[in-house]
Amino acid sequence: FFSCRISSFRSRPSFLSSDLLKFKPSVMSNQQQQQQQPSATQRLQPKKQTMEDAYSPPANFLEIDVCNPETHGLNKDRYTDYEIRLRTNLPVFKLKESSVRRRYSDFEWLRAELERDSKIVVPKLPGKALKLQLPFRGGDGRFDDEFIEERRKGLEEFINKVAGHPLAQNEKCLHMFLQEQTIDKAYVPGKVRTT
Amino acid sequence: LFWQTRSQDMSGPVTEDQEKLLDEALSVVKLQAFQMKRCLDKAKLMDALKHASNMLGELRTSLLSPKSYYELYMLITDEMRHLELYLLDEFQKGRRVQDLYELVQYAGNIIPRLYLLITVGVVYIKCSEISRKDILKDLVEMCRGVQHPLRGLFLRNYLLQCTKNVLPDCVEEEQEDSGSVSDSIDFVLLNFSEMNKLWVRMQHQGHTRERDRREQERRELKLLVGTNLVRLSQLDTIDVQRYRSVVLPAVLEQVVNCRDALSQDYVMECIIQVFPDEYHLATLQDFLQACAELNPAVPVKNILISLINRLSAFATRDGSNGIPSDIPLFDFFSEQIAKIIENKPDLSPEDLVSLQAALTGLALGVYKDREDYVDKVLETTNSGLDKLGVEHINDHSNLSRELMKLLKLPIDLWNDALVLLRLRHYSPLLQRLDSPTKKSVSAYLLQNMLNNGTLVPSSEQVEQLLDLVRCLVADPGADAAAAAADATATNSLGGDPGDGSANGAGPGSEADNEDLAEEQSLLGRVVHLFSTGPDLLDEQFGVLKTARRILATGGGRRVKYTLPPVVFHSRQDSDDKWRKKCRKIFEFCHSTVCGLAKCELPNLALRLFVDGALVVDKIPFDQHDTRMTCFAAENHEPLRSQTVHAASKLLRKPDQSRAVAACAHLFWSGRPRELQGAEMRDLKKVGECLKRAGRLASQCMDAGLQAQLYTELVNYYLYFVLQSAGQSGSSGAACVRSVWSVSGVV
């Protein structure tokens, strides 16, 4: 409780205007009050919040679901892809709702682009399942339902973390990944212009 | 690491884990609380504060559901009382802790910091340490530091609970900086608006698929927000003026601007329940204006109905002064409801009706003698239903139920069916209902009349009443036939063969018949209420004629219930005074009964004829009154023979036999004028009767029954023989001979 000193306080967001209030036990005379210098620990007067700000839905809504896994193709050329459904009210996204289908390799592509261009530490993807692709393994391997579900969860966690980061939101590759029907791997990498 | 977007705040509490999480938290609390109290016992305040801080740290969780969080909160705040009491004790004993208010702000995390600050602040206030006004202001502002909806709501609730008894409640400041009621109002209003903000924000936390669960959780927490309004209502120095100019506008501003249906619905209801009715009367327009600006998803009608009912109750309560005359309450609400209906094209018919019902309740409760108000509401309802294109109202629908409620209100609250007859729009509204419901309401009305003894004193009103309840009087379609045959009323009974319900032609289930019986007997009893009063027999007769005419349209099945009362009722009036009318009355009865006879209800007809005969008997004929026509002589005969005729028509032979024998008495003891008060003793006729009875008896199949009948006949003969002892004549001898023949048979 008392091991921390004033100077080791974490900095608080600016809207929290309050700070230490020192009350003097004795009643101060008017004169004394007027002579007081504003101190570093003075209370700040908050600006009155408008009704709009108070009651509007917060403008940080971003929800991405990775769902509906489907396996396409036959035998050796099979692959699984997932629906990436996005809902948002962030201004940075062009479409407030979008739905695209992506496969694991698309996620790998996105991760590589972001690692190269953006300054964020990109989270890890769920496993590549190399072991499952070995021949003579029993079961469905990488088309096994349980495996697909685990992967789905991992991908969902990944994309939510990434898409929520402002620095990632600046990258064109993210927007292409999330909101365009097909990924053009020959695109010109760059930043999104914010108007 | 990353910017927290909303979706990542996945505080979706899984129910199975809740119990475990809560238990863990509670055990930490119990441990820390124990340590805290031990330190306080040893007067080691700093250590105690540390333990308190640890305990309060459990409230920083995001993992608990509102229910679990509440339980945790309750335990912790209970324990905080100990700390508060200790500090109060210390302060009062003069052992003030230096700069305690500043000290607790060194707590590392904001939740423990603010809970401690509130606790200490309240101690300061109670010990009059520092400006009460300043502390209260500081506390309510500082709570802004917690913007998480759940944690913020509970924190501010703690603030409200702790300051319950220390809010200044005086018009002027008593001492410098001790604050006045204005400061309290500002305090509570700020707390309320912040809490409402957090409460509304809750819906946006978490995944969209959890929306319903979140809404349910919000409902669980509504009381936290409402407590602010309760606190305002507990400030005694707030008067109507201040409520109107300061309190209500501020609350309504939040309500209207939050645009959240759940909040609006709850807070508006809260306002109605929490503040006194006089305040509502004084601020009606502002409140109603706000109602019009609410989110369309809010069921405004519920709010309005709540308010109307409350004000009705207020006005009609014992000892109340009623509504001040300068407040046109009815007009206000009438307008408001009209506005709502206009603004809500998708308002369902049943909602429309329930609104009108509330308004009717108001009119009947507060403005009892303003029939025009009620009529106006009914008119509005009618046209409203027209506009919504309501044609057929299904019997079990909500609309039917609501409409029925509406129609029963005037019945219940006026207890005077005659007033209802004056309302031009009652009947049209009633007729909209489906047959069973319509009948139910009509029966309800009739029952009410019976319970209250409501007399119907004029022919016109009888007509109106019977028209109102026409669904009970006749089947639809019977009217036309009956109306045509109206002029010759007597023979139009029984309806046309074309009218299927007449003569009981249709099969009709057991239940149907029971229902019909009930309805009609009700109607029958009401006939007795068609009474103009003892001095107006002329009118009375007219009334009954009208009644008969209308009831006759009911067809065979109904008539057997409804016409006899007409007959009996008219007989009751044949008092000694108006002999002239008696004849007419008896003719009337006679024709009625004939009609019944035609309807194949000979049983009934017989009973009535016999009854009629009895009545005639009882009237002492005033022979000195030459103006009186000899009713008895002329009409008694047909009466007698008709009776015999009817008797012989009875279904079963034994009954016929007995009845005809009984008729013998008619010929014996009738006292026509010619004989000057003596009995008729028409032996011939008597003999005929008995012979006939004997013949009928012999036609009986059952030997035992026959024997019985013959025995009875012997009794009759003996009676007459004995009676006629002294009367000579062949008929007498014939009689005696008959006796022997009968006994011989036996």
mmCIF file of N, CA and C in Angstrom, chain A residues 87-165:
data_model
loop_
_atom_site.group_PDB
_atom_site.id
_atom_site.type_symbol
_atom_site.label_atom_id
_atom_site.label_comp_id
_atom_site.label_asym_id
_atom_site.label_seq_id
_atom_site.Cartn_x
_atom_site.Cartn_y
_atom_site.Cartn_z
ATOM 1 N N ARG A 87 -17.782 -7.406 -38.725
ATOM 2 C CA ARG A 87 -18.759 -6.342 -38.430
ATOM 3 C C ARG A 87 -18.028 -5.251 -37.670
ATOM 4 N N THR A 88 -18.205 -4.022 -38.070
ATOM 5 C CA THR A 88 -17.476 -2.949 -37.410
ATOM 6 C C THR A 88 -18.163 -1.613 -37.559
ATOM 7 N N ASN A 89 -17.775 -0.652 -36.689
ATOM 8 C CA ASN A 89 -18.168 0.733 -36.955
ATOM 9 C C ASN A 89 -16.943 1.643 -36.968
ATOM 10 N N LEU A 90 -15.780 1.044 -37.067
ATOM 11 C CA LEU A 90 -14.558 1.850 -37.156
ATOM 12 C C LEU A 90 -14.493 2.545 -38.509
ATOM 13 N N PRO A 91 -14.131 3.802 -38.508
ATOM 14 C CA PRO A 91 -14.089 4.530 -39.782
ATOM 15 C C PRO A 91 -13.044 3.986 -40.755
ATOM 16 N N VAL A 92 -11.998 3.371 -40.223
ATOM 17 C CA VAL A 92 -10.893 2.964 -41.083
ATOM 18 C C VAL A 92 -11.298 1.856 -42.060
ATOM 19 N N PHE A 93 -12.330 1.088 -41.714
ATOM 20 C CA PHE A 93 -12.751 0.022 -42.617
ATOM 21 C C PHE A 93 -13.786 0.555 -43.598
ATOM 22 N N LYS A 94 -13.567 0.250 -44.863
ATOM 23 C CA LYS A 94 -14.484 0.765 -45.900
ATOM 24 C C LYS A 94 -15.871 0.161 -45.765
ATOM 25 N N LEU A 95 -15.910 -1.157 -45.610
ATOM 26 C CA LEU A 95 -17.204 -1.820 -45.474
ATOM 27 C C LEU A 95 -17.493 -2.078 -44.008
ATOM 28 N N LYS A 96 -18.709 -1.749 -43.584
ATOM 29 C CA LYS A 96 -19.050 -1.976 -42.183
ATOM 30 C C LYS A 96 -19.390 -3.434 -41.925
ATOM 31 N N GLU A 97 -19.712 -4.149 -42.983
ATOM 32 C CA GLU A 97 -19.938 -5.598 -42.856
ATOM 33 C C GLU A 97 -19.337 -6.264 -44.069
ATOM 34 N N SER A 98 -18.617 -7.338 -43.861
ATOM 35 C CA SER A 98 -18.070 -8.040 -45.021
ATOM 36 C C SER A 98 -17.936 -9.520 -44.708
ATOM 37 N N SER A 99 -17.931 -10.300 -45.782
ATOM 38 C CA SER A 99 -17.767 -11.737 -45.608
ATOM 39 C C SER A 99 -16.939 -12.285 -46.768
ATOM 40 N N VAL A 100 -15.812 -12.915 -46.447
ATOM 41 C CA VAL A 100 -14.930 -13.495 -47.479
ATOM 42 C C VAL A 100 -14.529 -14.888 -47.035
ATOM 43 N N ARG A 101 -13.976 -15.664 -47.967
ATOM 44 C CA ARG A 101 -13.480 -16.992 -47.591
ATOM 45 C C ARG A 101 -11.969 -17.019 -47.745
ATOM 46 N N ARG A 102 -11.314 -17.570 -46.717
ATOM 47 C CA ARG A 102 -9.857 -17.641 -46.735
ATOM 48 C C ARG A 102 -9.401 -18.997 -46.252
ATOM 49 N N ARG A 103 -8.215 -19.402 -46.762
ATOM 50 C CA ARG A 103 -7.631 -20.656 -46.286
ATOM 51 C C ARG A 103 -6.370 -20.366 -45.478
ATOM 52 N N TYR A 104 -5.829 -21.405 -44.918
ATOM 53 C CA TYR A 104 -4.688 -21.250 -44.007
ATOM 54 C C TYR A 104 -3.524 -20.525 -44.677
ATOM 55 N N SER A 105 -3.261 -20.870 -45.922
ATOM 56 C CA SER A 105 -2.098 -20.250 -46.588
ATOM 57 C C SER A 105 -2.305 -18.751 -46.777
ATOM 58 N N ASP A 106 -3.568 -18.340 -46.871
ATOM 59 C CA ASP A 106 -3.839 -16.906 -46.964
ATOM 60 C C ASP A 106 -3.426 -16.211 -45.678
ATOM 61 N N PHE A 107 -3.706 -16.878 -44.567
ATOM 62 C CA PHE A 107 -3.308 -16.319 -43.279
ATOM 63 C C PHE A 107 -1.786 -16.219 -43.198
ATOM 64 N N GLU A 108 -1.137 -17.241 -43.704
ATOM 65 C CA GLU A 108 0.331 -17.198 -43.693
ATOM 66 C C GLU A 108 0.842 -16.035 -44.513
ATOM 67 N N TRP A 109 0.250 -15.807 -45.643
ATOM 68 C CA TRP A 109 0.603 -14.692 -46.490
ATOM 69 C C TRP A 109 0.428 -13.375 -45.731
ATOM 70 N N LEU A 110 -0.719 -13.226 -45.079
ATOM 71 C CA LEU A 110 -1.005 -11.995 -44.339
ATOM 72 C C LEU A 110 0.039 -11.774 -43.253
ATOM 73 N N ARG A 111 0.354 -12.831 -42.574
ATOM 74 C CA ARG A 111 1.312 -12.708 -41.485
ATOM 75 C C ARG A 111 2.668 -12.255 -42.008
ATOM 76 N N ALA A 112 3.070 -12.821 -43.104
ATOM 77 C CA ALA A 112 4.361 -12.445 -43.689
ATOM 78 C C ALA A 112 4.362 -10.982 -44.108
ATOM 79 N N GLU A 113 3.294 -10.536 -44.756
ATOM 80 C CA GLU A 113 3.218 -9.136 -45.185
ATOM 81 C C GLU A 113 3.301 -8.195 -44.002
ATOM 82 N N LEU A 114 2.558 -8.542 -42.962
ATOM 83 C CA LEU A 114 2.528 -7.656 -41.800
ATOM 84 C C LEU A 114 3.867 -7.635 -41.090
ATOM 85 N N GLU A 115 4.512 -8.770 -41.048
ATOM 86 C CA GLU A 115 5.806 -8.804 -40.374
ATOM 87 C C GLU A 115 6.803 -7.932 -41.097
ATOM 88 N N ARG A 116 6.686 -7.913 -42.394
ATOM 89 C CA ARG A 116 7.622 -7.127 -43.174
ATOM 90 C C ARG A 116 7.333 -5.645 -43.075
ATOM 91 N N ASP A 117 6.073 -5.276 -43.232
ATOM 92 C CA ASP A 117 5.740 -3.860 -43.408
ATOM 93 C C ASP A 117 5.310 -3.126 -42.154
ATOM 94 N N SER A 118 4.539 -3.794 -41.323
ATOM 95 C CA SER A 118 4.053 -3.053 -40.163
ATOM 96 C C SER A 118 5.047 -3.173 -39.022
ATOM 97 N N LYS A 119 4.901 -2.302 -38.047
ATOM 98 C CA LYS A 119 5.869 -2.284 -36.963
ATOM 99 C C LYS A 119 5.442 -3.138 -35.791
ATOM 100 N N ILE A 120 4.337 -3.883 -35.945
ATOM 101 C CA ILE A 120 3.844 -4.625 -34.791
ATOM 102 C C ILE A 120 4.523 -5.990 -34.687
ATOM 103 N N VAL A 121 4.469 -6.504 -33.497
ATOM 104 C CA VAL A 121 4.901 -7.877 -33.276
ATOM 105 C C VAL A 121 3.700 -8.754 -33.612
ATOM 106 N N VAL A 122 3.794 -9.452 -34.716
ATOM 107 C CA VAL A 122 2.619 -10.189 -35.198
ATOM 108 C C VAL A 122 2.465 -11.487 -34.402
ATOM 109 N N PRO A 123 1.277 -11.753 -33.892
ATOM 110 C CA PRO A 123 1.074 -12.978 -33.115
ATOM 111 C C PRO A 123 1.278 -14.221 -33.981
ATOM 112 N N LYS A 124 1.414 -15.349 -33.301
ATOM 113 C CA LYS A 124 1.643 -16.587 -34.021
ATOM 114 C C LYS A 124 0.340 -17.170 -34.562
ATOM 115 N N LEU A 125 0.472 -17.883 -35.661
ATOM 116 C CA LEU A 125 -0.674 -18.606 -36.204
ATOM 117 C C LEU A 125 -0.776 -19.963 -35.511
ATOM 118 N N PRO A 126 -1.945 -20.596 -35.577
ATOM 119 C CA PRO A 126 -2.018 -21.978 -35.093
ATOM 120 C C PRO A 126 -1.149 -22.862 -35.983
ATOM 121 N N GLY A 127 -0.799 -24.014 -35.508
ATOM 122 C CA GLY A 127 0.196 -24.896 -36.130
ATOM 123 C C GLY A 127 -0.068 -25.258 -37.578
ATOM 124 N N LYS A 128 1.031 -25.605 -38.286
ATOM 125 C CA LYS A 128 0.901 -25.941 -39.706
ATOM 126 C C LYS A 128 0.438 -27.364 -39.922
ATOM 127 N N ALA A 129 0.471 -28.186 -38.913
ATOM 128 C CA ALA A 129 -0.008 -29.575 -39.019
ATOM 129 C C ALA A 129 0.810 -30.411 -39.995
ATOM 130 N N LEU A 130 2.085 -30.183 -39.989
ATOM 131 C CA LEU A 130 2.937 -30.977 -40.882
ATOM 132 C C LEU A 130 2.889 -32.448 -40.501
ATOM 133 N N LYS A 131 2.891 -32.691 -39.216
ATOM 134 C CA LYS A 131 2.903 -34.073 -38.751
ATOM 135 C C LYS A 131 1.693 -34.821 -39.266
ATOM 136 N N LEU A 132 0.577 -34.084 -39.350
ATOM 137 C CA LEU A 132 -0.652 -34.753 -39.758
ATOM 138 C C LEU A 132 -0.631 -35.135 -41.235
ATOM 139 N N GLN A 133 0.264 -34.495 -41.987
ATOM 140 C CA GLN A 133 0.255 -34.753 -43.431
ATOM 141 C C GLN A 133 1.148 -35.906 -43.844
ATOM 142 N N LEU A 134 1.798 -36.536 -42.883
ATOM 143 C CA LEU A 134 2.651 -37.685 -43.202
ATOM 144 C C LEU A 134 1.812 -38.841 -43.719
ATOM 145 N N PRO A 135 2.366 -39.601 -44.650
ATOM 146 C CA PRO A 135 1.588 -40.722 -45.191
ATOM 147 C C PRO A 135 1.419 -41.811 -44.141
ATOM 148 N N PHE A 136 0.495 -42.656 -44.399
ATOM 149 C CA PHE A 136 0.210 -43.805 -43.548
ATOM 150 C C PHE A 136 -0.283 -43.389 -42.169
ATOM 151 N N ARG A 137 -0.751 -42.179 -42.038
ATOM 152 C CA ARG A 137 -1.389 -41.816 -40.766
ATOM 153 C C ARG A 137 -2.864 -42.196 -40.819
ATOM 154 N N GLY A 138 -3.346 -42.705 -39.726
ATOM 155 C CA GLY A 138 -4.786 -43.017 -39.672
ATOM 156 C C GLY A 138 -5.590 -41.741 -39.525
ATOM 157 N N GLY A 139 -6.886 -41.869 -39.730
ATOM 158 C CA GLY A 139 -7.748 -40.697 -39.515
ATOM 159 C C GLY A 139 -7.749 -39.758 -40.710
ATOM 160 N N ASP A 140 -8.422 -38.645 -40.574
ATOM 161 C CA ASP A 140 -8.576 -37.712 -41.683
ATOM 162 C C ASP A 140 -7.423 -36.736 -41.801
ATOM 163 N N GLY A 141 -6.502 -36.796 -40.856
ATOM 164 C CA GLY A 141 -5.380 -35.866 -40.915
ATOM 165 C C GLY A 141 -5.849 -34.439 -40.757
ATOM 166 N N ARG A 142 -5.467 -33.607 -41.747
ATOM 167 C CA ARG A 142 -5.805 -32.206 -41.575
ATOM 168 C C ARG A 142 -7.246 -31.887 -41.969
ATOM 169 N N PHE A 143 -8.016 -32.899 -42.335
ATOM 170 C CA PHE A 143 -9.437 -32.648 -42.585
ATOM 171 C C PHE A 143 -10.292 -33.210 -41.462
ATOM 172 N N ASP A 144 -9.613 -33.569 -40.420
ATOM 173 C CA ASP A 144 -10.293 -34.084 -39.246
ATOM 174 C C ASP A 144 -11.079 -32.943 -38.593
ATOM 175 N N ASP A 145 -12.293 -33.261 -38.159
ATOM 176 C CA ASP A 145 -13.161 -32.218 -37.595
ATOM 177 C C ASP A 145 -12.553 -31.525 -36.391
ATOM 178 N N GLU A 146 -11.981 -32.330 -35.513
ATOM 179 C CA GLU A 146 -11.425 -31.746 -34.289
ATOM 180 C C GLU A 146 -10.277 -30.799 -34.618
ATOM 181 N N PHE A 147 -9.449 -31.240 -35.552
ATOM 182 C CA PHE A 147 -8.314 -30.408 -35.944
ATOM 183 C C PHE A 147 -8.799 -29.096 -36.552
ATOM 184 N N ILE A 148 -9.802 -29.211 -37.419
ATOM 185 C CA ILE A 148 -10.334 -28.013 -38.069
ATOM 186 C C ILE A 148 -10.884 -27.043 -37.040
ATOM 187 N N GLU A 149 -11.542 -27.576 -36.048
ATOM 188 C CA GLU A 149 -12.118 -26.709 -35.023
ATOM 189 C C GLU A 149 -11.019 -25.992 -34.231
ATOM 190 N N GLU A 150 -9.988 -26.724 -33.871
ATOM 191 C CA GLU A 150 -8.866 -26.114 -33.140
ATOM 192 C C GLU A 150 -8.235 -25.018 -33.975
ATOM 193 N N ARG A 151 -8.044 -25.333 -35.237
ATOM 194 C CA ARG A 151 -7.422 -24.350 -36.138
ATOM 195 C C ARG A 151 -8.316 -23.119 -36.276
ATOM 196 N N ARG A 152 -9.583 -23.371 -36.405
ATOM 197 C CA ARG A 152 -10.543 -22.262 -36.540
ATOM 198 C C ARG A 152 -10.414 -21.311 -35.364
ATOM 199 N N LYS A 153 -10.372 -21.882 -34.168
ATOM 200 C CA LYS A 153 -10.277 -21.037 -32.960
ATOM 201 C C LYS A 153 -9.005 -20.208 -32.999
ATOM 202 N N GLY A 154 -7.914 -20.891 -33.366
ATOM 203 C CA GLY A 154 -6.634 -20.191 -33.404
ATOM 204 C C GLY A 154 -6.638 -19.060 -34.415
ATOM 205 N N LEU A 155 -7.247 -19.317 -35.571
ATOM 206 C CA LEU A 155 -7.294 -18.286 -36.613
ATOM 207 C C LEU A 155 -8.147 -17.111 -36.169
ATOM 208 N N GLU A 156 -9.233 -17.428 -35.479
ATOM 209 C CA GLU A 156 -10.115 -16.357 -35.004
ATOM 210 C C GLU A 156 -9.381 -15.461 -34.017
ATOM 211 N N GLU A 157 -8.675 -16.090 -33.107
ATOM 212 C CA GLU A 157 -7.918 -15.306 -32.127
ATOM 213 C C GLU A 157 -6.891 -14.429 -32.826
ATOM 214 N N PHE A 158 -6.222 -15.039 -33.779
ATOM 215 C CA PHE A 158 -5.175 -14.323 -34.523
ATOM 216 C C PHE A 158 -5.748 -13.094 -35.210
ATOM 217 N N ILE A 159 -6.776 -13.286 -36.002
ATOM 218 C CA ILE A 159 -7.266 -12.192 -36.839
ATOM 219 C C ILE A 159 -7.865 -11.070 -36.011
ATOM 220 N N ASN A 160 -8.490 -11.438 -34.862
ATOM 221 C CA ASN A 160 -9.051 -10.386 -34.018
ATOM 222 C C ASN A 160 -7.957 -9.528 -33.411
ATOM 223 N N LYS A 161 -6.920 -10.201 -32.956
ATOM 224 C CA LYS A 161 -5.825 -9.431 -32.357
ATOM 225 C C LYS A 161 -5.206 -8.498 -33.386
ATOM 226 N N VAL A 162 -4.962 -9.055 -34.545
ATOM 227 C CA VAL A 162 -4.282 -8.273 -35.575
ATOM 228 C C VAL A 162 -5.133 -7.113 -36.054
ATOM 229 N N ALA A 163 -6.372 -7.412 -36.400
ATOM 230 C CA ALA A 163 -7.227 -6.380 -36.987
ATOM 231 C C ALA A 163 -7.529 -5.265 -36.012
ATOM 232 N N GLY A 164 -7.381 -5.542 -34.721
ATOM 233 C CA GLY A 164 -7.678 -4.529 -33.725
ATOM 234 C C GLY A 164 -6.552 -3.521 -33.553
ATOM 235 N N HIS A 165 -5.400 -3.831 -34.084
ATOM 236 C CA HIS A 165 -4.255 -2.960 -33.847
ATOM 237 C C HIS A 165 -4.229 -1.830 -34.867
#
